Amino acid sequence: EWKEKYDTLDNVEDDTLTFTLRNTWIFRPDLSVLTGEEIVTVPHPLIMGVLLTVQRDREAMMPLVKKGISILFDPLETAFLKVRVMDLLFDGIYIDCSSQDFAAKALCSGMDSEGAVSPHNETHYKFSLFGMRNHTEAGRWVVYRGVKNIRDLGRVISYNEETEMDIWDGDECNQYIGTDSTIFPPFLTEQDRLWAWSPEICRSLGAHYVHKSKYAGLPMSYFELDFGDLKNEPHNHCFCRDPPDDCPPKGTMDLSPCLGGPIIGSKPHFYGADPKLVEAVAGLAPNKEAHDVYIHFELASICMAYRFECPFFIALYTRVLFLQFTGSPVSAAKRLQFSIELGPVHDHDVFGQLPEVILPMFWVEEGASLNKTWTNQLKYQLFLGLKFNATVKWSTIIIGTVGSVVSAYIYFHRKIKPVDVAPVEPTTPNTNPSSAKDGIVNVPLGKNLPPVLDGLDKPPKLMATELGQERY
């Protein structure tokens, strides 16, 4: 699947990003274990969906619908359909609407208006599970950019110009909670949930923290997604038809208000759901490793845009690993089972004997993971570099702290060595000139000086008469 976001528009003032999403599926035989030519037998999804939905919501129209079905699908001998896999999934099953009978024309028009079928030509329509959505627009989104408030990064504001849904019987259930599942905000804690909203199932789902984990040696946190038990959760009763008695079984969700048919969503093989669902269908073997829904996420992350291709139209991640410092998935997978809620159709020869059971039709598992080339690059160029910087930083802090403590200890506790000084006795200087012959001169400092050279110790004395003669 190729998911394309185009016609983008940035609103700096509101800190929002507007874009249109388009999904394109491309069949890769070289990567598939099937060729698409296999023949499978399934409950007829179109006939069963129409009959059970009308019987539940518009019972007064049942006679008209029964007549229209008998004309369009003549001869109708069984409730099951043998069909080529690729026809069921993408290529489509032809429906002849050339009849001029009012019941047939009304039924074809109703299925077209509800989006159950797509026109092929003037007289025929086609029905497939995913073909009608291939290479089509998946809505106009408005999300927060997270520039002004990083905690709002990716949070959905509106979808197709609507700020909330009008699907469920309660304001809480009609709110857009979380992102579009391709990015999550950083700085989440173990008490936070990873919320994402999907237009294909018309609701938000949040994964809760379980324990620490690793992916390719990178530190992650393990989050798990649980569909819960709506009957015992009053805040989720708006997802029920008539709470608390008419709620989907534990571990499942009723997708009929969103998809327009009696479809029940769950984990594959009803893993984590009511055990009665497993017991009612032969061949189911729920397994945690193969069927659980979980996410690996780096809590201390800084989110950056990283787009990966999610190959199915239900935007529900069942295994996502997010990279530290990017907040983007480095490995993602999703598993979701679609079951049809079977039951007898009153007064119908073919569908009147059907049992009341939730019968699995198919389940999907898709994923994308960064290979060793990318994980090794991230590990050795980003994570090890960050670890080295952190090691140098804390080593410098520790060494500096220890050195400061040791220096302070030495400074305040060192011992000062004593120095011996000779005592000084004051003496009176001798001013008698005759003392020069003694050979030494005593000075107050108590130090001995060498004797003045003979003849240079003092200037010669002059008589007063000599002074007078010299002056004149």
Short mmCIF file of C-alpha atoms in Angstrom, two decimals:
data_model
loop_
_atom_site.label_atom_id
_atom_site.label_comp_id
_atom_site.label_asym_id
_atom_site.label_seq_id
_atom_site.Cartn_x
_atom_site.Cartn_y
_atom_site.Cartn_z
CA GLU A 1 0.00 0.00 0.00
CA TRP A 2 1.14 3.49 -0.80
CA LYS A 3 -0.23 6.22 1.45
CA GLU A 4 0.09 9.66 -0.06
CA LYS A 5 -0.49 12.99 1.66
CA TYR A 6 -0.94 15.74 -0.90
CA ASP A 7 -2.47 19.19 -1.33
CA THR A 8 -0.91 20.19 1.99
CA LEU A 9 -1.48 23.57 3.59
CA ASP A 10 0.38 25.06 6.57
CA ASN A 11 -1.38 27.53 8.85
CA VAL A 12 1.32 29.18 10.95
CA GLU A 13 -1.11 31.24 13.02
CA ASP A 14 -3.25 28.25 14.03
CA ASP A 15 -0.27 25.87 14.05
CA THR A 16 -2.13 23.36 11.85
CA LEU A 17 -1.42 21.21 8.81
CA THR A 18 -4.15 20.37 6.30
CA PHE A 19 -3.76 17.53 3.81
CA THR A 20 -5.66 14.98 1.72
CA LEU A 21 -4.85 11.30 2.17
CA ARG A 22 -4.96 8.81 -0.70
CA ASN A 23 -4.52 5.03 -0.44
CA THR A 24 -3.28 2.85 -3.26
CA TRP A 25 -2.93 -0.95 -3.07
CA ILE A 26 -0.66 -2.83 -5.46
CA PHE A 27 -0.67 -6.63 -5.60
CA ARG A 28 2.83 -8.11 -5.37
CA PRO A 29 2.77 -11.78 -6.41
CA ASP A 30 6.47 -12.09 -5.58
CA LEU A 31 5.76 -11.21 -1.95
CA SER A 32 2.47 -13.10 -1.57
CA VAL A 33 1.93 -16.74 -0.66
CA LEU A 34 -1.25 -16.71 -2.77
CA THR A 35 -1.73 -16.08 -6.46
CA GLY A 36 -5.20 -14.55 -6.15
CA GLU A 37 -6.70 -17.33 -8.26
CA GLU A 38 -7.67 -19.49 -5.27
CA ILE A 39 -11.38 -20.27 -4.74
CA VAL A 40 -12.79 -19.68 -1.26
CA THR A 41 -16.21 -20.24 0.31
CA VAL A 42 -17.52 -17.46 2.54
CA PRO A 43 -20.90 -16.22 3.77
CA HIS A 44 -22.22 -14.00 1.00
CA PRO A 45 -21.13 -10.62 2.43
CA LEU A 46 -23.43 -8.47 0.31
CA ILE A 47 -26.65 -10.48 0.65
CA MET A 48 -26.12 -11.22 4.34
CA GLY A 49 -25.25 -7.60 5.04
CA VAL A 50 -28.36 -6.26 3.32
CA LEU A 51 -30.83 -8.76 4.81
CA LEU A 52 -29.56 -8.61 8.40
CA THR A 53 -29.22 -4.81 8.41
CA VAL A 54 -32.69 -4.20 7.01
CA GLN A 55 -34.23 -6.77 9.36
CA ARG A 56 -32.67 -5.07 12.35
CA ASP A 57 -33.15 -1.41 11.42
CA ARG A 58 -35.92 -1.25 8.76
CA GLU A 59 -38.01 -4.36 9.15
CA ALA A 60 -40.95 -2.85 7.28
CA MET A 61 -38.90 -2.92 4.07
CA MET A 62 -38.09 -6.65 4.29
CA PRO A 63 -40.69 -7.84 1.72
CA LEU A 64 -39.38 -5.40 -0.89
CA VAL A 65 -35.74 -6.29 -0.17
CA LYS A 66 -36.40 -10.05 -0.29
CA LYS A 67 -38.05 -9.71 -3.69
CA GLY A 68 -35.22 -7.57 -5.04
CA ILE A 69 -32.58 -10.06 -3.87
CA SER A 70 -34.42 -13.00 -5.43
CA ILE A 71 -34.33 -11.16 -8.79
CA LEU A 72 -30.72 -9.92 -8.67
CA PHE A 73 -29.18 -13.18 -7.45
CA ASP A 74 -31.41 -15.71 -9.19
CA PRO A 75 -31.07 -18.60 -8.59
CA LEU A 76 -30.41 -18.13 -4.87
CA GLU A 77 -29.76 -21.59 -3.45
CA THR A 78 -27.29 -21.06 -0.59
CA ALA A 79 -26.20 -18.45 1.90
CA PHE A 80 -22.54 -19.00 0.98
CA LEU A 81 -20.51 -17.77 -1.94
CA LYS A 82 -17.76 -19.58 -3.83
CA VAL A 83 -15.56 -16.91 -5.31
CA ARG A 84 -12.07 -16.21 -6.61
CA VAL A 85 -9.97 -14.49 -3.95
CA MET A 86 -8.94 -11.55 -6.14
CA ASP A 87 -12.56 -10.98 -7.20
CA LEU A 88 -13.67 -10.81 -3.59
CA LEU A 89 -10.88 -8.49 -2.53
CA PHE A 90 -10.25 -6.13 -5.47
CA ASP A 91 -11.51 -7.10 -8.93
CA GLY A 92 -15.15 -7.27 -7.90
CA ILE A 93 -18.22 -9.51 -8.28
CA TYR A 94 -20.65 -8.47 -11.02
CA ILE A 95 -24.25 -7.69 -10.09
CA ASP A 96 -26.81 -7.50 -12.89
CA CYS A 97 -29.15 -4.57 -12.26
CA SER A 98 -30.72 -4.57 -15.75
CA SER A 99 -34.12 -5.71 -14.45
CA GLN A 100 -36.91 -3.17 -14.75
CA ASP A 101 -38.73 -4.53 -11.70
CA PHE A 102 -39.25 -1.84 -9.09
CA ALA A 103 -37.90 -3.96 -6.23
CA ALA A 104 -34.70 -4.77 -8.13
CA LYS A 105 -34.14 -1.16 -9.23
CA ALA A 106 -34.80 0.14 -5.70
CA LEU A 107 -32.37 -2.35 -4.18
CA CYS A 108 -29.62 -1.49 -6.70
CA SER A 109 -30.14 2.23 -6.10
CA GLY A 110 -30.02 1.76 -2.33
CA MET A 111 -26.79 -0.27 -2.43
CA ASP A 112 -25.20 2.34 -4.69
CA SER A 113 -26.18 5.25 -2.43
CA GLU A 114 -24.80 3.43 0.63
CA GLY A 115 -21.48 2.83 -1.12
CA ALA A 116 -21.82 -0.95 -1.00
CA VAL A 117 -21.32 -1.30 -4.75
CA SER A 118 -19.69 0.73 -7.51
CA PRO A 119 -21.06 1.29 -11.05
CA HIS A 120 -19.44 -0.76 -13.80
CA ASN A 121 -21.65 0.24 -16.73
CA GLU A 122 -25.27 1.27 -17.31
CA THR A 123 -26.71 -2.09 -16.22
CA HIS A 124 -24.09 -3.70 -13.96
CA TYR A 125 -22.45 -2.93 -10.64
CA LYS A 126 -19.41 -4.47 -8.94
CA PHE A 127 -18.91 -5.47 -5.33
CA SER A 128 -15.54 -6.05 -3.60
CA LEU A 129 -14.13 -5.60 -0.14
CA PHE A 130 -11.34 -3.15 -1.03
CA GLY A 131 -11.51 -2.44 -4.76
CA MET A 132 -13.84 0.53 -4.36
CA ARG A 133 -11.35 2.20 -2.04
CA ASN A 134 -8.25 1.59 -4.13
CA HIS A 135 -6.51 4.77 -5.29
CA THR A 136 -9.22 6.93 -3.78
CA GLU A 137 -9.19 9.86 -1.41
CA ALA A 138 -9.38 8.94 2.26
CA GLY A 139 -10.61 12.31 3.46
CA ARG A 140 -9.37 15.83 4.15
CA TRP A 141 -7.48 16.05 7.44
CA VAL A 142 -6.55 18.96 9.71
CA VAL A 143 -3.99 18.16 12.42
CA TYR A 144 -1.77 20.15 14.77
CA ARG A 145 1.84 20.72 13.74
CA GLY A 146 3.06 20.83 17.34
CA VAL A 147 5.29 23.89 16.85
CA LYS A 148 3.60 25.97 19.55
CA ASN A 149 2.76 23.00 21.79
CA ILE A 150 4.74 19.82 21.16
CA ARG A 151 2.21 17.77 23.12
CA ASP A 152 -0.35 18.48 20.37
CA LEU A 153 1.85 17.09 17.60
CA GLY A 154 -0.28 15.18 15.10
CA ARG A 155 -3.53 15.50 17.06
CA VAL A 156 -6.57 15.39 14.76
CA ILE A 157 -8.66 18.57 14.74
CA SER A 158 -11.15 17.84 11.97
CA TYR A 159 -11.91 15.32 9.25
CA ASN A 160 -13.76 16.33 6.08
CA GLU A 161 -14.48 19.70 7.70
CA GLU A 162 -16.19 18.04 10.68
CA THR A 163 -14.77 18.55 14.17
CA GLU A 164 -16.55 15.46 15.50
CA MET A 165 -18.39 12.39 14.20
CA ASP A 166 -22.10 11.77 14.01
CA ILE A 167 -22.02 7.98 14.21
CA TRP A 168 -22.46 6.94 17.83
CA ASP A 169 -25.09 7.73 20.46
CA GLY A 170 -22.90 9.86 22.68
CA ASP A 171 -20.63 12.90 22.49
CA GLU A 172 -17.71 11.08 24.12
CA CYS A 173 -17.64 8.37 21.45
CA ASN A 174 -17.90 10.89 18.60
CA GLN A 175 -14.73 12.78 19.54
CA TYR A 176 -11.47 12.62 17.59
CA ILE A 177 -8.94 11.45 20.16
CA GLY A 178 -5.28 11.13 19.26
CA THR A 179 -3.37 11.31 15.99
CA ASP A 180 -3.83 9.74 12.56
CA SER A 181 -1.61 6.86 13.80
CA THR A 182 1.41 7.80 11.67
CA ILE A 183 3.03 9.94 14.37
CA PHE A 184 2.74 10.48 18.12
CA PRO A 185 3.80 13.34 20.42
CA PRO A 186 6.94 13.07 22.55
CA PHE A 187 7.45 13.20 26.30
CA LEU A 188 4.71 10.70 27.12
CA THR A 189 4.82 8.81 30.41
CA GLU A 190 3.89 5.32 31.48
CA GLN A 191 0.52 6.67 32.62
CA ASP A 192 -0.32 8.00 29.14
CA ARG A 193 -2.01 6.08 26.35
CA LEU A 194 -1.05 6.06 22.69
CA TRP A 195 -4.27 7.26 21.09
CA ALA A 196 -5.03 7.11 17.37
CA TRP A 197 -8.23 7.75 15.44
CA SER A 198 -9.22 5.80 12.31
CA PRO A 199 -12.00 6.91 9.95
CA GLU A 200 -12.41 3.34 8.67
CA ILE A 201 -13.61 2.06 12.05
CA CYS A 202 -15.01 5.45 13.16
CA ARG A 203 -13.40 5.47 16.59
CA SER A 204 -10.23 6.06 18.56
CA LEU A 205 -8.21 3.33 20.23
CA GLY A 206 -5.57 3.77 22.91
CA ALA A 207 -2.76 1.40 23.87
CA HIS A 208 -1.60 1.26 27.50
CA TYR A 209 1.91 0.74 28.90
CA VAL A 210 2.91 -2.76 30.03
CA HIS A 211 6.70 -3.00 30.43
CA LYS A 212 10.10 -2.06 29.01
CA SER A 213 11.26 -3.70 25.79
CA LYS A 214 13.90 -3.51 23.05
CA TYR A 215 13.98 -3.59 19.27
CA ALA A 216 17.28 -4.30 17.49
CA GLY A 217 19.09 -3.25 20.65
CA LEU A 218 17.22 0.07 20.86
CA PRO A 219 15.40 0.84 24.13
CA MET A 220 11.62 0.81 23.82
CA SER A 221 8.50 0.56 25.96
CA TYR A 222 5.87 -2.11 25.43
CA PHE A 223 2.28 -0.91 24.99
CA GLU A 224 -0.69 -3.20 24.51
CA LEU A 225 -4.08 -2.57 22.92
CA ASP A 226 -7.17 -4.03 24.53
CA PHE A 227 -10.68 -3.76 23.09
CA GLY A 228 -12.09 -4.05 26.62
CA ASP A 229 -15.53 -5.11 27.78
CA LEU A 230 -18.04 -2.44 26.75
CA LYS A 231 -20.83 -3.91 28.86
CA ASN A 232 -18.87 -3.23 32.06
CA GLU A 233 -17.47 0.13 30.96
CA PRO A 234 -20.14 2.82 31.41
CA HIS A 235 -18.03 5.50 29.71
CA ASN A 236 -18.05 3.35 26.54
CA HIS A 237 -21.75 2.50 26.52
CA CYS A 238 -22.22 4.88 23.59
CA PHE A 239 -20.58 2.19 21.44
CA CYS A 240 -23.42 -0.19 22.32
CA ARG A 241 -26.78 -0.49 20.57
CA ASP A 242 -28.85 -0.61 23.76
CA PRO A 243 -26.61 -0.57 26.84
CA PRO A 244 -25.92 -2.36 29.00
CA ASP A 245 -27.79 -5.42 27.71
CA ASP A 246 -27.14 -5.07 23.98
CA CYS A 247 -23.38 -4.56 23.84
CA PRO A 248 -20.85 -6.47 21.73
CA PRO A 249 -19.10 -9.33 23.55
CA LYS A 250 -15.90 -8.76 25.49
CA GLY A 251 -12.91 -8.13 23.26
CA THR A 252 -14.96 -7.07 20.22
CA MET A 253 -16.43 -3.91 18.73
CA ASP A 254 -19.54 -3.40 16.65
CA LEU A 255 -18.57 -1.78 13.34
CA SER A 256 -22.04 -1.80 11.79
CA PRO A 257 -22.78 1.92 12.46
CA CYS A 258 -19.55 2.78 10.67
CA LEU A 259 -19.41 0.22 7.84
CA GLY A 260 -23.15 -0.14 7.26
CA GLY A 261 -23.24 -3.92 7.67
CA PRO A 262 -23.33 -6.47 10.52
CA ILE A 263 -19.54 -6.50 10.95
CA ILE A 264 -17.77 -7.23 14.25
CA GLY A 265 -14.13 -6.28 14.73
CA SER A 266 -11.76 -8.14 17.06
CA LYS A 267 -8.26 -9.49 17.37
CA PRO A 268 -7.56 -12.52 15.12
CA HIS A 269 -9.09 -15.79 16.32
CA PHE A 270 -10.94 -13.76 18.99
CA TYR A 271 -7.75 -13.49 21.05
CA GLY A 272 -8.53 -11.86 24.39
CA ALA A 273 -12.28 -11.97 23.68
CA ASP A 274 -15.13 -13.88 25.31
CA PRO A 275 -14.21 -17.62 25.31
CA LYS A 276 -17.72 -18.46 24.07
CA LEU A 277 -16.85 -16.88 20.71
CA VAL A 278 -13.94 -19.29 20.27
CA GLU A 279 -15.97 -22.29 21.34
CA ALA A 280 -18.74 -21.53 18.82
CA VAL A 281 -16.47 -21.80 15.76
CA ALA A 282 -14.32 -24.82 14.94
CA GLY A 283 -10.69 -24.35 13.97
CA LEU A 284 -9.86 -21.25 16.02
CA ALA A 285 -6.64 -21.25 18.06
CA PRO A 286 -5.93 -17.84 19.62
CA ASN A 287 -2.27 -17.20 20.34
CA LYS A 288 -0.65 -14.19 21.97
CA GLU A 289 2.45 -14.20 19.79
CA ALA A 290 0.54 -14.44 16.53
CA HIS A 291 -2.69 -12.56 17.32
CA ASP A 292 -2.09 -9.96 20.02
CA VAL A 293 -2.09 -6.21 19.42
CA TYR A 294 0.88 -4.35 20.85
CA ILE A 295 3.17 -1.38 20.34
CA HIS A 296 6.82 -0.75 21.13
CA PHE A 297 7.32 2.94 21.85
CA GLU A 298 10.14 5.16 23.08
CA LEU A 299 8.74 7.33 25.85
CA ALA A 300 11.65 9.81 26.00
CA SER A 301 11.40 10.69 22.34
CA ILE A 302 11.37 13.80 20.21
CA CYS A 303 9.03 13.32 17.29
CA MET A 304 9.96 13.92 13.69
CA ALA A 305 7.96 13.10 10.58
CA TYR A 306 8.74 9.63 9.28
CA ARG A 307 6.22 8.15 6.90
CA PHE A 308 5.89 4.45 6.38
CA GLU A 309 3.51 2.55 4.23
CA CYS A 310 0.68 0.80 6.06
CA PRO A 311 -0.81 -1.77 3.70
CA PHE A 312 -4.45 -1.81 4.71
CA PHE A 313 -7.29 0.64 5.02
CA ILE A 314 -7.88 0.13 8.72
CA ALA A 315 -5.44 2.49 10.44
CA LEU A 316 -5.01 0.32 13.50
CA TYR A 317 -1.46 -0.49 14.51
CA THR A 318 -1.03 -3.71 16.39
CA ARG A 319 2.72 -3.65 16.58
CA VAL A 320 4.54 -0.38 16.29
CA LEU A 321 8.05 0.41 17.45
CA PHE A 322 9.02 4.05 17.73
CA LEU A 323 12.49 5.45 17.51
CA GLN A 324 14.00 7.46 20.33
CA PHE A 325 14.45 11.13 19.43
CA THR A 326 12.19 10.76 16.36
CA GLY A 327 8.84 9.45 17.62
CA SER A 328 8.43 7.65 14.32
CA PRO A 329 7.69 3.96 13.83
CA VAL A 330 10.72 1.81 13.07
CA SER A 331 8.56 -1.31 12.96
CA ALA A 332 4.80 -1.48 12.55
CA ALA A 333 2.17 -4.17 12.08
CA LYS A 334 -1.56 -4.47 12.54
CA ARG A 335 -3.94 -7.35 13.04
CA LEU A 336 -7.68 -7.01 12.86
CA GLN A 337 -10.30 -9.65 12.26
CA PHE A 338 -13.58 -8.94 10.47
CA SER A 339 -16.47 -11.22 11.39
CA ILE A 340 -20.06 -11.24 10.21
CA GLU A 341 -22.82 -11.37 12.80
CA LEU A 342 -24.94 -14.20 11.44
CA GLY A 343 -28.51 -14.90 12.42
CA PRO A 344 -31.70 -16.32 10.90
CA VAL A 345 -33.64 -14.14 8.46
CA HIS A 346 -37.31 -14.43 9.31
CA ASP A 347 -39.54 -16.15 6.75
CA HIS A 348 -36.75 -16.77 4.25
CA ASP A 349 -36.28 -20.20 2.69
CA VAL A 350 -32.48 -19.99 2.36
CA PHE A 351 -31.40 -17.72 5.22
CA GLY A 352 -34.08 -18.67 7.73
CA GLN A 353 -32.12 -21.57 9.25
CA LEU A 354 -28.84 -19.78 9.91
CA PRO A 355 -27.51 -20.03 13.50
CA GLU A 356 -26.82 -17.01 15.67
CA VAL A 357 -23.04 -16.86 15.66
CA ILE A 358 -20.24 -14.37 15.05
CA LEU A 359 -18.45 -16.02 12.15
CA PRO A 360 -14.93 -14.85 11.18
CA MET A 361 -14.61 -13.93 7.51
CA PHE A 362 -10.97 -12.81 7.29
CA TRP A 363 -8.29 -11.09 9.31
CA VAL A 364 -5.43 -8.90 8.22
CA GLU A 365 -1.87 -8.59 9.42
CA GLU A 366 0.40 -6.02 7.89
CA GLY A 367 3.61 -4.43 8.95
CA ALA A 368 6.75 -2.56 8.04
CA SER A 369 10.08 -2.76 9.85
CA LEU A 370 13.40 -1.02 9.38
CA ASN A 371 16.05 -3.55 8.41
CA LYS A 372 19.52 -3.89 9.93
CA THR A 373 20.98 -1.34 7.54
CA TRP A 374 18.86 1.40 9.08
CA THR A 375 18.83 0.14 12.64
CA ASN A 376 22.62 -0.25 12.68
CA GLN A 377 23.02 3.23 11.28
CA LEU A 378 20.76 4.61 13.96
CA LYS A 379 22.43 2.55 16.66
CA TYR A 380 26.05 3.39 15.82
CA GLN A 381 25.67 6.92 14.53
CA LEU A 382 22.99 8.23 16.85
CA PHE A 383 22.54 6.14 19.96
CA LEU A 384 26.18 5.21 20.59
CA GLY A 385 27.20 8.80 19.90
CA LEU A 386 24.66 10.03 22.41
CA LYS A 387 25.83 7.42 24.92
CA PHE A 388 29.46 8.49 24.38
CA ASN A 389 28.56 12.15 24.90
CA ALA A 390 26.60 11.28 28.02
CA THR A 391 29.50 9.17 29.33
CA VAL A 392 32.03 11.97 28.73
CA LYS A 393 29.70 14.51 30.30
CA TRP A 394 29.06 12.55 33.47
CA SER A 395 32.67 11.40 33.72
CA THR A 396 33.80 15.02 33.55
CA ILE A 397 31.27 16.01 36.18
CA ILE A 398 32.27 13.15 38.49
CA ILE A 399 36.02 13.72 38.08
CA GLY A 400 35.62 17.45 38.59
CA THR A 401 33.48 16.93 41.67
CA VAL A 402 35.90 14.44 43.22
CA GLY A 403 38.86 16.68 42.43
CA SER A 404 37.14 19.66 44.06
CA VAL A 405 36.35 17.68 47.20
CA VAL A 406 39.92 16.36 47.49
CA SER A 407 41.40 19.82 46.91
CA ALA A 408 39.17 21.35 49.58
CA TYR A 409 40.14 18.60 52.03
CA ILE A 410 43.86 19.16 51.46
CA TYR A 411 43.50 22.90 51.71
CA PHE A 412 41.69 22.90 55.04
CA HIS A 413 43.59 20.04 56.66
CA ARG A 414 47.24 20.47 55.58
CA LYS A 415 49.95 20.98 58.31
CA ILE A 416 52.28 24.08 58.22
CA LYS A 417 56.00 23.19 58.79
CA PRO A 418 57.82 25.29 61.63
CA VAL A 419 60.80 27.54 60.65
CA ASP A 420 63.65 28.22 63.19
CA VAL A 421 64.58 31.91 63.54
CA ALA A 422 67.63 33.15 65.62
CA PRO A 423 66.78 35.63 68.38
CA VAL A 424 67.78 39.23 67.81
CA GLU A 425 69.36 41.38 70.57
CA PRO A 426 69.30 45.13 70.06
CA THR A 427 72.69 46.92 70.25
CA THR A 428 73.74 50.59 70.53
CA PRO A 429 75.82 51.80 67.62
CA ASN A 430 79.33 53.10 68.50
CA THR A 431 79.90 56.60 67.10
CA ASN A 432 83.53 56.92 68.32
CA PRO A 433 85.71 57.35 65.25
CA SER A 434 88.55 55.50 66.94
CA SER A 435 86.49 52.41 66.91
CA ALA A 436 87.21 51.97 63.23
CA LYS A 437 90.48 50.31 64.16
CA ASP A 438 88.60 47.47 65.73
CA GLY A 439 87.98 46.14 62.22
CA ILE A 440 84.18 45.71 62.34
CA VAL A 441 81.20 47.95 62.62
CA ASN A 442 78.15 46.92 64.67
CA VAL A 443 74.79 47.75 63.14
CA PRO A 444 71.33 47.43 64.61
CA LEU A 445 70.37 44.51 62.36
CA GLY A 446 72.90 42.34 64.08
CA LYS A 447 74.74 41.45 60.89
CA ASN A 448 78.52 41.77 60.39
CA LEU A 449 79.79 43.88 57.56
CA PRO A 450 83.35 43.76 56.17
CA PRO A 451 85.76 46.46 57.45
CA VAL A 452 86.04 49.65 55.49
CA LEU A 453 89.17 49.76 53.36
CA ASP A 454 92.08 51.63 55.06
CA GLY A 455 92.31 55.18 53.90
CA LEU A 456 88.79 55.21 52.57
CA ASP A 457 86.97 54.93 55.88
CA LYS A 458 86.41 58.66 56.19
CA PRO A 459 87.40 61.85 54.39
CA PRO A 460 90.43 63.72 55.71
CA LYS A 461 89.77 66.39 58.30
CA LEU A 462 90.50 70.00 57.28
CA MET A 463 91.33 72.86 59.57
CA ALA A 464 89.24 75.98 59.57
CA THR A 465 92.11 78.05 58.05
CA GLU A 466 92.48 75.52 55.31
CA LEU A 467 88.80 75.73 54.63
CA GLY A 468 88.97 79.41 54.31
CA GLN A 469 91.88 79.27 51.86
CA GLU A 470 90.11 76.72 49.75
CA ARG A 471 86.92 78.79 49.66
CA TYR A 472 88.71 81.88 48.37
#
